[in-house]
Amino acid sequence: MFFIDTIELAGLGNRSYLAGGRHTAVAVDPPRDVDQVLMAAARRGVRISHVVETHLHNDYVTGGLELARVTGAAYLVPADARVSFARVPMADGDRVTVDTGLELRAVATPGHTPHHTSYVLREHGEPVAAFTGGSLLIGTVGRPDLVEPRLTEELARAQHASAHRLAAELPDETSVLPTHGFGSFCSSAQAEGDATTIGKEKSVNAALTEDVDTFVARLLAGLDDIPAYYAHMGPANAAGPAPVDLTPPAVADAAEIAARLAAGEWVVDLRNRVAFAEGHVAGSFNFEADGKIATYLAWMIPWGKPVTLLAESPGQLAAAQRELVRVGIDRPAAAATGTPREWIPEGGSPASFPRSTFAGLAERGTDGIVVLDVRRDSEWAAGHLENSVHIPLHQLHRRLGEVPPGTVWVHCAGGMRAGIAASLLDAAGRDVVAVDDGFESAAEAGLTVATG
């Protein structure tokens, strides 16, 4: 009997897998913090004999090289991926034995990247699962525009062909186990559901239900902005990432926090947005540890700028560190735990700003204020408040000067991004109200929603 364990990377919207038999196993697309993969293997009582990459990842730093080093496993990487380290190159049709009666076969599935490779797990010669990385996802496919703009349409067409190859070669009952699609911006759309099979995808996935021209046109029209930090992930993975250091950062006192703010460094408060609004260090930014901190902080911070983390507990700090190393923010410059009172020099007081809802905005009325929508372009086009200003969150720190004068009521789709935006505006000295509410409540509150 074989097993497949899923390792969720919720903050990045990705999954990694450990699959094997009674004695040995293969790790697929492992995260940079490899300890959780090692623990999964220990729970199963198996040795990791192989580590495989479906492609050079654009949205996170891989732990594959380090995992292979510490376990002595063979490191399998697509043959056409250009890397600077020793590995076992995998070409279409190559096979490796994972355990007795358990085999992994490489299937070239270009589209997400030119070298993308899926791996079919076969038990006694019969396909049981396909690790599809950024190729065939649940209800969608990986986006084709992360490598080179001039290749985007070509790769989109390759995605269609790769999906059809998998559907043609694999039985309907074969499990489809992608890496992307659970919130990752590497996915061309959000996955619908938690599990799928080849048979199910044949009936619901546009790559398998639409002709290639229709599919490509729809796919390209739906692509959204690419997180800025993606530009650094591919090169890091090609060079071979260094091992991570998850030991606690140096402790910063109130004076050091103030000095780092004065020097223009980023001081990031990890507490939830309600606590931040009620009281925080003036000039600090709020990226909730329980939100998509890795994606949005890495997207927005100038690459390489020192960051100091403020957390309510050592556990919250450690969790944020783990999320950040996955996207190449390796070591915080400093950190502190506790409350804002402990992070502010003696004699100072916490800053704060009010929160509200769409009902509160409707009651207040929009005359004389700025309504700022920080959702992405696609969300704005689907429906937005009449006469609101639109600046996507990931652009706001560079475009603060474009926000009209006056009190700013800032909203997103649910509240998290509005909390980040409110902290940026507050740090810039603007009067701000964070609308902590679901956008579906806007029309219910009587506000006019326009489209286009």
Short mmCIF file of C-alpha atoms in Angstrom, two decimals:
data_model
loop_
_atom_site.label_atom_id
_atom_site.label_comp_id
_atom_site.label_asym_id
_atom_site.label_seq_id
_atom_site.Cartn_x
_atom_site.Cartn_y
_atom_site.Cartn_z
CA MET A 1 0.00 0.00 0.00
CA PHE A 2 1.12 3.54 -0.72
CA PHE A 3 0.42 6.76 1.14
CA ILE A 4 0.26 10.43 0.14
CA ASP A 5 0.45 13.10 2.82
CA THR A 6 -0.40 16.71 2.01
CA ILE A 7 1.60 19.52 3.60
CA GLU A 8 -0.44 22.70 3.51
CA LEU A 9 1.28 26.05 3.00
CA ALA A 10 -1.82 28.13 3.63
CA GLY A 11 -0.03 31.48 3.78
CA LEU A 12 1.28 31.01 0.24
CA GLY A 13 -1.75 29.14 -1.05
CA ASN A 14 0.35 26.11 -1.97
CA ARG A 15 0.72 22.44 -1.14
CA SER A 16 3.67 20.08 -0.88
CA TYR A 17 3.43 16.30 -0.76
CA LEU A 18 5.14 13.29 0.78
CA ALA A 19 4.34 10.03 -0.97
CA GLY A 20 5.74 6.57 -0.45
CA GLY A 21 5.42 3.00 0.69
CA ARG A 22 6.48 1.02 3.74
CA HIS A 23 10.12 2.08 3.76
CA THR A 24 10.88 5.04 1.50
CA ALA A 25 9.16 8.13 0.15
CA VAL A 26 9.44 11.05 -2.23
CA ALA A 27 8.92 14.71 -1.30
CA VAL A 28 7.31 16.85 -4.00
CA ASP A 29 7.86 20.63 -4.24
CA PRO A 30 8.95 21.00 -0.59
CA PRO A 31 8.84 24.36 1.21
CA ARG A 32 12.01 26.05 2.35
CA ASP A 33 11.40 25.17 6.00
CA VAL A 34 12.04 21.48 5.52
CA ASP A 35 11.55 20.45 9.15
CA GLN A 36 7.84 19.83 8.63
CA VAL A 37 8.60 17.46 5.72
CA LEU A 38 11.11 15.63 7.91
CA MET A 39 8.49 15.35 10.65
CA ALA A 40 5.95 13.97 8.19
CA ALA A 41 8.46 11.29 7.16
CA ALA A 42 9.25 10.51 10.79
CA ARG A 43 5.55 10.03 11.56
CA ARG A 44 5.34 7.53 8.70
CA GLY A 45 8.59 5.85 9.69
CA VAL A 46 10.01 6.20 6.19
CA ARG A 47 13.24 7.48 4.67
CA ILE A 48 13.05 10.23 2.05
CA SER A 49 14.84 8.69 -0.93
CA HIS A 50 13.87 11.27 -3.55
CA VAL A 51 13.06 14.98 -3.62
CA VAL A 52 11.43 16.27 -6.81
CA GLU A 53 10.64 19.69 -8.24
CA THR A 54 7.93 20.11 -10.83
CA HIS A 55 9.54 23.40 -11.92
CA LEU A 56 11.67 26.31 -10.75
CA HIS A 57 9.14 28.07 -8.55
CA ASN A 58 8.31 31.74 -8.97
CA ASP A 59 6.30 32.25 -5.80
CA TYR A 60 8.47 30.76 -3.08
CA VAL A 61 11.99 29.65 -2.26
CA THR A 62 12.26 25.89 -2.41
CA GLY A 63 13.59 23.65 0.32
CA GLY A 64 14.38 20.91 -2.17
CA LEU A 65 18.15 21.32 -2.28
CA GLU A 66 18.45 21.47 1.52
CA LEU A 67 16.07 18.54 2.03
CA ALA A 68 18.09 16.41 -0.38
CA ARG A 69 21.29 17.43 1.40
CA VAL A 70 20.14 16.54 4.91
CA THR A 71 18.48 13.27 3.90
CA GLY A 72 20.92 12.10 1.24
CA ALA A 73 18.02 11.84 -1.19
CA ALA A 74 18.37 12.11 -4.95
CA TYR A 75 17.30 15.58 -6.08
CA LEU A 76 15.19 15.36 -9.24
CA VAL A 77 14.80 18.56 -11.26
CA PRO A 78 13.45 18.99 -14.80
CA ALA A 79 16.29 18.50 -17.25
CA ASP A 80 15.71 21.79 -19.07
CA ALA A 81 15.69 23.90 -15.90
CA ARG A 82 18.90 25.93 -15.75
CA VAL A 83 20.37 25.53 -12.28
CA SER A 84 23.76 26.05 -10.64
CA PHE A 85 23.90 22.91 -8.51
CA ALA A 86 24.22 19.18 -8.99
CA ARG A 87 20.93 17.36 -9.46
CA VAL A 88 19.38 14.42 -11.27
CA PRO A 89 17.91 15.83 -14.52
CA MET A 90 14.47 14.43 -15.31
CA ALA A 91 13.29 14.25 -18.91
CA ASP A 92 9.95 13.15 -20.30
CA GLY A 93 9.42 9.45 -19.66
CA ASP A 94 12.16 9.05 -17.05
CA ARG A 95 11.24 6.77 -14.16
CA VAL A 96 12.50 6.21 -10.62
CA THR A 97 11.55 3.58 -8.06
CA VAL A 98 10.22 5.10 -4.85
CA ASP A 99 9.49 1.87 -2.94
CA THR A 100 8.64 -1.73 -3.73
CA GLY A 101 6.00 -1.67 -6.46
CA LEU A 102 5.90 2.14 -6.39
CA GLU A 103 7.29 4.16 -9.30
CA LEU A 104 7.41 7.82 -10.33
CA ARG A 105 7.28 8.72 -14.04
CA ALA A 106 8.15 12.15 -15.42
CA VAL A 107 5.69 13.72 -17.86
CA ALA A 108 6.69 16.90 -19.67
CA THR A 109 3.89 19.43 -19.12
CA PRO A 110 5.17 22.82 -20.30
CA GLY A 111 2.96 25.86 -19.84
CA HIS A 112 3.46 27.28 -16.37
CA THR A 113 7.15 27.32 -17.27
CA PRO A 114 8.82 25.95 -20.43
CA HIS A 115 10.47 23.13 -18.47
CA HIS A 116 7.52 22.21 -16.26
CA THR A 117 7.31 18.50 -15.46
CA SER A 118 4.52 16.55 -13.75
CA TYR A 119 5.14 13.24 -12.01
CA VAL A 120 2.79 10.26 -12.17
CA LEU A 121 2.84 7.91 -9.20
CA ARG A 122 2.29 4.32 -10.33
CA GLU A 123 1.53 1.37 -8.05
CA HIS A 124 2.38 -1.95 -9.70
CA GLY A 125 2.31 -0.18 -13.04
CA GLU A 126 -1.07 1.48 -12.58
CA PRO A 127 -1.32 5.29 -12.29
CA VAL A 128 -2.80 6.33 -8.93
CA ALA A 129 -1.87 10.03 -8.66
CA ALA A 130 -0.35 12.83 -10.68
CA PHE A 131 1.70 15.56 -9.01
CA THR A 132 0.88 18.36 -11.42
CA GLY A 133 2.67 21.32 -9.82
CA GLY A 134 1.60 24.40 -11.76
CA SER A 135 0.15 22.55 -14.76
CA LEU A 136 -3.33 21.05 -14.28
CA LEU A 137 -4.86 22.53 -11.13
CA ILE A 138 -8.27 22.09 -9.52
CA GLY A 139 -10.63 23.66 -12.04
CA THR A 140 -7.93 25.79 -13.64
CA VAL A 141 -4.25 25.87 -14.64
CA GLY A 142 -1.11 27.66 -13.52
CA ARG A 143 -0.60 31.09 -15.03
CA PRO A 144 1.68 31.24 -18.09
CA ASP A 145 3.00 34.80 -17.74
CA LEU A 146 5.66 34.45 -15.05
CA VAL A 147 8.68 33.66 -17.23
CA GLU A 148 8.88 36.12 -20.11
CA PRO A 149 6.10 38.34 -21.53
CA ARG A 150 6.94 37.35 -25.10
CA LEU A 151 6.37 33.69 -24.21
CA THR A 152 3.02 34.14 -22.47
CA GLU A 153 0.69 33.19 -25.34
CA GLU A 154 2.95 30.32 -26.39
CA LEU A 155 2.97 28.99 -22.84
CA ALA A 156 -0.80 29.41 -22.53
CA ARG A 157 -1.21 27.20 -25.59
CA ALA A 158 1.25 24.75 -24.07
CA GLN A 159 -0.88 24.64 -20.89
CA HIS A 160 -3.86 23.57 -22.97
CA ALA A 161 -1.85 20.85 -24.70
CA SER A 162 -0.31 19.63 -21.43
CA ALA A 163 -3.71 19.36 -19.76
CA HIS A 164 -4.98 17.33 -22.70
CA ARG A 165 -1.95 15.07 -22.56
CA LEU A 166 -2.55 14.26 -18.91
CA ALA A 167 -6.25 13.69 -19.55
CA ALA A 168 -5.53 11.38 -22.45
CA GLU A 169 -2.81 9.32 -20.77
CA LEU A 170 -4.25 8.89 -17.28
CA PRO A 171 -7.32 6.97 -16.07
CA ASP A 172 -10.27 9.06 -14.89
CA GLU A 173 -9.83 7.91 -11.29
CA THR A 174 -6.25 9.24 -11.07
CA SER A 175 -5.92 11.81 -8.29
CA VAL A 176 -4.70 15.24 -9.42
CA LEU A 177 -2.38 16.75 -6.79
CA PRO A 178 -1.24 20.27 -7.75
CA THR A 179 1.16 22.52 -5.88
CA HIS A 180 -0.61 25.78 -6.76
CA GLY A 181 -4.22 26.88 -6.80
CA PHE A 182 -5.17 27.32 -3.15
CA GLY A 183 -4.66 31.08 -3.02
CA SER A 184 -1.31 31.31 -4.77
CA PHE A 185 -0.88 34.04 -7.38
CA CYS A 186 0.80 31.36 -9.52
CA SER A 187 -2.68 30.07 -10.28
CA SER A 188 -4.62 31.66 -13.13
CA ALA A 189 -7.76 31.38 -10.97
CA GLN A 190 -8.73 30.27 -7.48
CA ALA A 191 -9.18 26.52 -7.14
CA GLU A 192 -12.74 25.39 -6.51
CA GLY A 193 -12.77 22.53 -4.05
CA ASP A 194 -10.15 20.62 -2.15
CA ALA A 195 -9.58 17.47 -4.19
CA THR A 196 -10.03 16.32 -7.75
CA THR A 197 -9.37 13.59 -10.31
CA ILE A 198 -8.61 13.46 -14.02
CA GLY A 199 -12.22 12.47 -14.68
CA LYS A 200 -13.63 15.41 -12.78
CA GLU A 201 -11.27 17.86 -14.49
CA LYS A 202 -12.43 16.60 -17.89
CA SER A 203 -15.88 17.94 -17.11
CA VAL A 204 -15.08 21.21 -15.32
CA ASN A 205 -11.63 22.49 -16.29
CA ALA A 206 -11.65 25.07 -19.09
CA ALA A 207 -8.36 23.69 -20.39
CA LEU A 208 -10.22 20.45 -21.11
CA THR A 209 -13.67 21.76 -22.07
CA GLU A 210 -12.78 24.70 -24.36
CA ASP A 211 -10.98 24.80 -27.68
CA VAL A 212 -7.47 26.16 -27.51
CA ASP A 213 -8.21 29.62 -28.94
CA THR A 214 -11.15 30.23 -26.60
CA PHE A 215 -9.17 28.92 -23.66
CA VAL A 216 -6.11 31.07 -24.39
CA ALA A 217 -8.13 34.23 -24.95
CA ARG A 218 -10.03 33.75 -21.69
CA LEU A 219 -6.89 32.83 -19.77
CA LEU A 220 -4.89 35.84 -20.95
CA ALA A 221 -7.80 38.23 -20.32
CA GLY A 222 -8.08 37.07 -16.73
CA LEU A 223 -4.44 37.45 -15.67
CA ASP A 224 -3.89 39.86 -12.80
CA ASP A 225 -0.79 41.63 -11.48
CA ILE A 226 2.27 39.56 -10.59
CA PRO A 227 3.63 40.01 -7.05
CA ALA A 228 6.87 42.01 -7.28
CA TYR A 229 8.88 39.54 -5.20
CA TYR A 230 8.34 36.82 -7.80
CA ALA A 231 11.22 38.39 -9.73
CA HIS A 232 13.58 37.21 -6.98
CA MET A 233 12.27 33.68 -6.44
CA GLY A 234 13.28 32.05 -9.72
CA PRO A 235 16.90 33.24 -9.54
CA ALA A 236 17.15 32.15 -5.89
CA ASN A 237 15.87 28.69 -6.76
CA ALA A 238 18.16 28.38 -9.78
CA ALA A 239 21.21 29.35 -7.71
CA GLY A 240 20.38 26.93 -4.89
CA PRO A 241 18.86 28.43 -1.72
CA ALA A 242 20.87 28.56 1.49
CA PRO A 243 19.63 26.76 4.64
CA VAL A 244 17.24 28.78 6.78
CA ASP A 245 17.84 30.21 10.23
CA LEU A 246 14.66 30.31 12.30
CA THR A 247 16.30 31.28 15.60
CA PRO A 248 14.75 34.34 17.30
CA PRO A 249 15.96 37.71 15.98
CA ALA A 250 17.81 40.27 18.12
CA VAL A 251 15.49 41.97 20.60
CA ALA A 252 14.74 45.65 19.94
CA ASP A 253 13.79 48.01 22.76
CA ALA A 254 11.65 51.11 22.35
CA ALA A 255 14.62 53.32 21.53
CA GLU A 256 15.85 51.00 18.80
CA ILE A 257 12.38 50.71 17.29
CA ALA A 258 12.18 54.52 17.16
CA ALA A 259 15.64 54.72 15.62
CA ARG A 260 14.81 52.20 12.94
CA LEU A 261 11.64 54.08 12.05
CA ALA A 262 13.62 57.34 11.89
CA ALA A 263 16.10 55.66 9.54
CA GLY A 264 13.27 54.79 7.14
CA GLU A 265 13.26 51.07 7.86
CA TRP A 266 10.03 49.10 7.95
CA VAL A 267 8.62 48.24 11.36
CA VAL A 268 5.84 45.68 10.93
CA ASP A 269 3.21 44.99 13.58
CA LEU A 270 1.96 41.40 13.31
CA ARG A 271 -1.07 41.75 15.56
CA ASN A 272 -4.61 41.55 14.21
CA ARG A 273 -6.03 44.65 12.55
CA VAL A 274 -8.49 45.38 15.36
CA ALA A 275 -5.73 45.54 17.98
CA PHE A 276 -3.53 47.61 15.65
CA ALA A 277 -6.25 50.19 14.99
CA GLU A 278 -6.83 50.55 18.73
CA GLY A 279 -3.18 51.31 19.47
CA HIS A 280 0.17 50.99 17.70
CA VAL A 281 3.61 52.51 17.28
CA ALA A 282 3.24 55.58 15.09
CA GLY A 283 4.85 54.94 11.71
CA SER A 284 4.59 51.14 11.89
CA PHE A 285 2.72 49.05 9.33
CA ASN A 286 0.18 46.33 10.05
CA PHE A 287 0.57 42.98 8.30
CA GLU A 288 -1.44 40.45 10.26
CA ALA A 289 0.44 37.26 11.08
CA ASP A 290 -2.76 35.32 10.47
CA GLY A 291 -3.25 36.85 7.02
CA LYS A 292 -1.21 36.50 3.86
CA ILE A 293 1.79 38.19 5.43
CA ALA A 294 4.39 36.52 3.20
CA THR A 295 2.62 37.47 -0.01
CA TYR A 296 1.77 41.07 0.79
CA LEU A 297 4.82 42.07 2.82
CA ALA A 298 7.20 40.55 0.26
CA TRP A 299 5.17 42.17 -2.54
CA MET A 300 5.30 45.65 -1.04
CA ILE A 301 8.56 46.08 0.87
CA PRO A 302 11.51 47.38 -1.16
CA TRP A 303 13.56 44.23 -1.69
CA GLY A 304 16.36 43.95 0.84
CA LYS A 305 15.11 46.72 3.14
CA PRO A 306 15.55 45.81 6.83
CA VAL A 307 12.36 44.85 8.62
CA THR A 308 11.66 44.81 12.35
CA LEU A 309 8.79 42.63 13.55
CA LEU A 310 6.50 43.48 16.48
CA ALA A 311 4.48 40.55 17.83
CA GLU A 312 2.16 39.93 20.73
CA SER A 313 3.89 36.63 21.57
CA PRO A 314 7.01 34.61 20.74
CA GLY A 315 4.78 32.09 18.97
CA GLN A 316 3.32 34.74 16.68
CA LEU A 317 6.82 35.98 15.89
CA ALA A 318 8.11 32.48 15.12
CA ALA A 319 5.17 31.75 12.82
CA ALA A 320 5.77 34.97 10.89
CA GLN A 321 9.48 34.21 10.54
CA ARG A 322 8.61 30.83 9.09
CA GLU A 323 6.25 32.41 6.55
CA LEU A 324 8.79 35.04 5.54
CA VAL A 325 11.76 32.73 4.94
CA ARG A 326 9.60 30.92 2.39
CA VAL A 327 9.69 34.06 0.22
CA GLY A 328 13.30 35.02 0.81
CA ILE A 329 12.97 37.45 3.72
CA ASP A 330 15.50 35.48 5.70
CA ARG A 331 16.31 37.36 8.88
CA PRO A 332 14.41 40.22 10.53
CA ALA A 333 16.75 43.03 11.54
CA ALA A 334 15.22 42.93 15.02
CA ALA A 335 12.01 42.05 16.82
CA ALA A 336 10.02 42.72 19.96
CA THR A 337 7.12 41.00 21.67
CA GLY A 338 4.51 42.41 24.03
CA THR A 339 2.29 45.47 23.61
CA PRO A 340 2.62 48.94 22.08
CA ARG A 341 3.23 50.43 25.53
CA GLU A 342 6.47 48.48 25.66
CA TRP A 343 7.49 49.48 22.13
CA ILE A 344 7.10 53.24 22.58
CA PRO A 345 9.70 55.44 24.35
CA GLU A 346 8.76 56.73 27.79
CA GLY A 347 6.42 59.68 27.58
CA GLY A 348 5.00 58.63 24.21
CA SER A 349 1.57 57.23 23.50
CA PRO A 350 0.17 54.80 20.93
CA ALA A 351 -1.33 56.05 17.69
CA SER A 352 -4.79 54.85 16.64
CA PHE A 353 -7.47 55.24 14.00
CA PRO A 354 -11.19 54.35 13.82
CA ARG A 355 -12.76 51.35 12.13
CA SER A 356 -16.20 51.12 10.56
CA THR A 357 -18.41 49.14 8.16
CA PHE A 358 -20.14 49.83 4.86
CA ALA A 359 -23.27 50.55 6.85
CA GLY A 360 -21.26 53.13 8.78
CA LEU A 361 -20.05 54.63 5.52
CA ALA A 362 -23.61 54.80 4.18
CA GLU A 363 -24.78 56.49 7.36
CA ARG A 364 -21.91 58.98 7.21
CA GLY A 365 -22.35 59.67 3.50
CA THR A 366 -19.53 60.03 1.01
CA ASP A 367 -19.58 63.82 0.65
CA GLY A 368 -16.40 65.48 1.86
CA ILE A 369 -14.38 62.28 2.26
CA VAL A 370 -12.22 60.04 0.08
CA VAL A 371 -13.39 56.46 -0.44
CA LEU A 372 -10.32 54.40 -1.36
CA ASP A 373 -10.69 50.91 -2.85
CA VAL A 374 -7.47 48.85 -2.58
CA ARG A 375 -8.68 45.68 -4.29
CA ARG A 376 -7.07 44.37 -7.46
CA ASP A 377 -8.06 45.54 -10.95
CA SER A 378 -10.24 42.50 -11.64
CA GLU A 379 -12.18 43.02 -8.41
CA TRP A 380 -12.68 46.70 -9.19
CA ALA A 381 -13.95 45.94 -12.68
CA ALA A 382 -16.50 43.47 -11.30
CA GLY A 383 -18.07 46.15 -9.08
CA HIS A 384 -16.97 49.21 -7.10
CA LEU A 385 -18.45 52.07 -5.15
CA GLU A 386 -19.49 54.99 -7.27
CA ASN A 387 -16.99 57.89 -7.14
CA SER A 388 -14.44 55.88 -5.17
CA VAL A 389 -10.69 56.10 -5.82
CA HIS A 390 -8.94 52.92 -6.90
CA ILE A 391 -5.32 52.12 -6.02
CA PRO A 392 -4.51 48.41 -5.59
CA LEU A 393 -2.92 47.69 -2.24
CA HIS A 394 0.37 46.48 -3.71
CA GLN A 395 0.81 49.89 -5.41
CA LEU A 396 -0.36 52.09 -2.57
CA HIS A 397 2.99 52.60 -0.82
CA ARG A 398 4.38 54.07 -4.05
CA ARG A 399 1.26 56.10 -4.86
CA LEU A 400 0.31 57.67 -1.54
CA GLY A 401 0.66 61.10 -3.13
CA GLU A 402 -2.22 60.27 -5.49
CA VAL A 403 -4.73 59.87 -2.66
CA PRO A 404 -6.84 63.07 -2.66
CA PRO A 405 -6.83 65.28 0.45
CA GLY A 406 -9.31 64.66 3.22
CA THR A 407 -10.27 61.83 5.53
CA VAL A 408 -9.81 58.49 3.78
CA TRP A 409 -12.28 55.66 4.23
CA VAL A 410 -10.38 52.66 2.89
CA HIS A 411 -11.90 49.28 2.02
CA CYS A 412 -11.07 46.02 0.28
CA ALA A 413 -13.11 42.83 -0.10
CA GLY A 414 -13.06 41.66 3.50
CA GLY A 415 -10.94 43.88 5.75
CA MET A 416 -7.40 42.49 5.80
CA ARG A 417 -6.03 44.54 2.90
CA ALA A 418 -7.91 47.60 4.14
CA GLY A 419 -6.11 47.16 7.47
CA ILE A 420 -2.72 47.16 5.74
CA ALA A 421 -3.69 50.18 3.65
CA ALA A 422 -5.01 52.07 6.68
CA SER A 423 -1.69 51.52 8.45
CA LEU A 424 0.23 52.91 5.47
CA LEU A 425 -2.01 55.97 5.32
CA ASP A 426 -1.84 56.47 9.08
CA ALA A 427 1.96 56.26 8.99
CA ALA A 428 1.95 58.92 6.28
CA GLY A 429 -0.02 61.26 8.55
CA ARG A 430 -3.40 60.89 6.87
CA ASP A 431 -6.71 60.77 8.72
CA VAL A 432 -8.07 57.33 7.95
CA VAL A 433 -11.03 55.08 8.71
CA ALA A 434 -10.59 51.35 8.05
CA VAL A 435 -13.74 49.74 6.64
CA ASP A 436 -13.57 46.25 8.15
CA ASP A 437 -16.40 44.61 6.27
CA GLY A 438 -17.21 42.32 3.33
CA PHE A 439 -17.75 44.15 0.06
CA GLU A 440 -21.05 42.34 -0.47
CA SER A 441 -22.38 44.49 2.39
CA ALA A 442 -21.89 47.70 0.40
CA ALA A 443 -25.00 47.32 -1.76
CA GLU A 444 -26.97 45.98 1.20
CA ALA A 445 -26.11 49.20 3.04
CA GLY A 446 -27.57 51.26 0.21
CA LEU A 447 -24.30 52.37 -1.39
CA THR A 448 -24.23 52.59 -5.18
CA VAL A 449 -22.09 49.89 -6.81
CA ALA A 450 -20.91 50.55 -10.37
CA THR A 451 -19.20 48.18 -12.81
CA GLY A 452 -16.67 48.52 -15.59
#
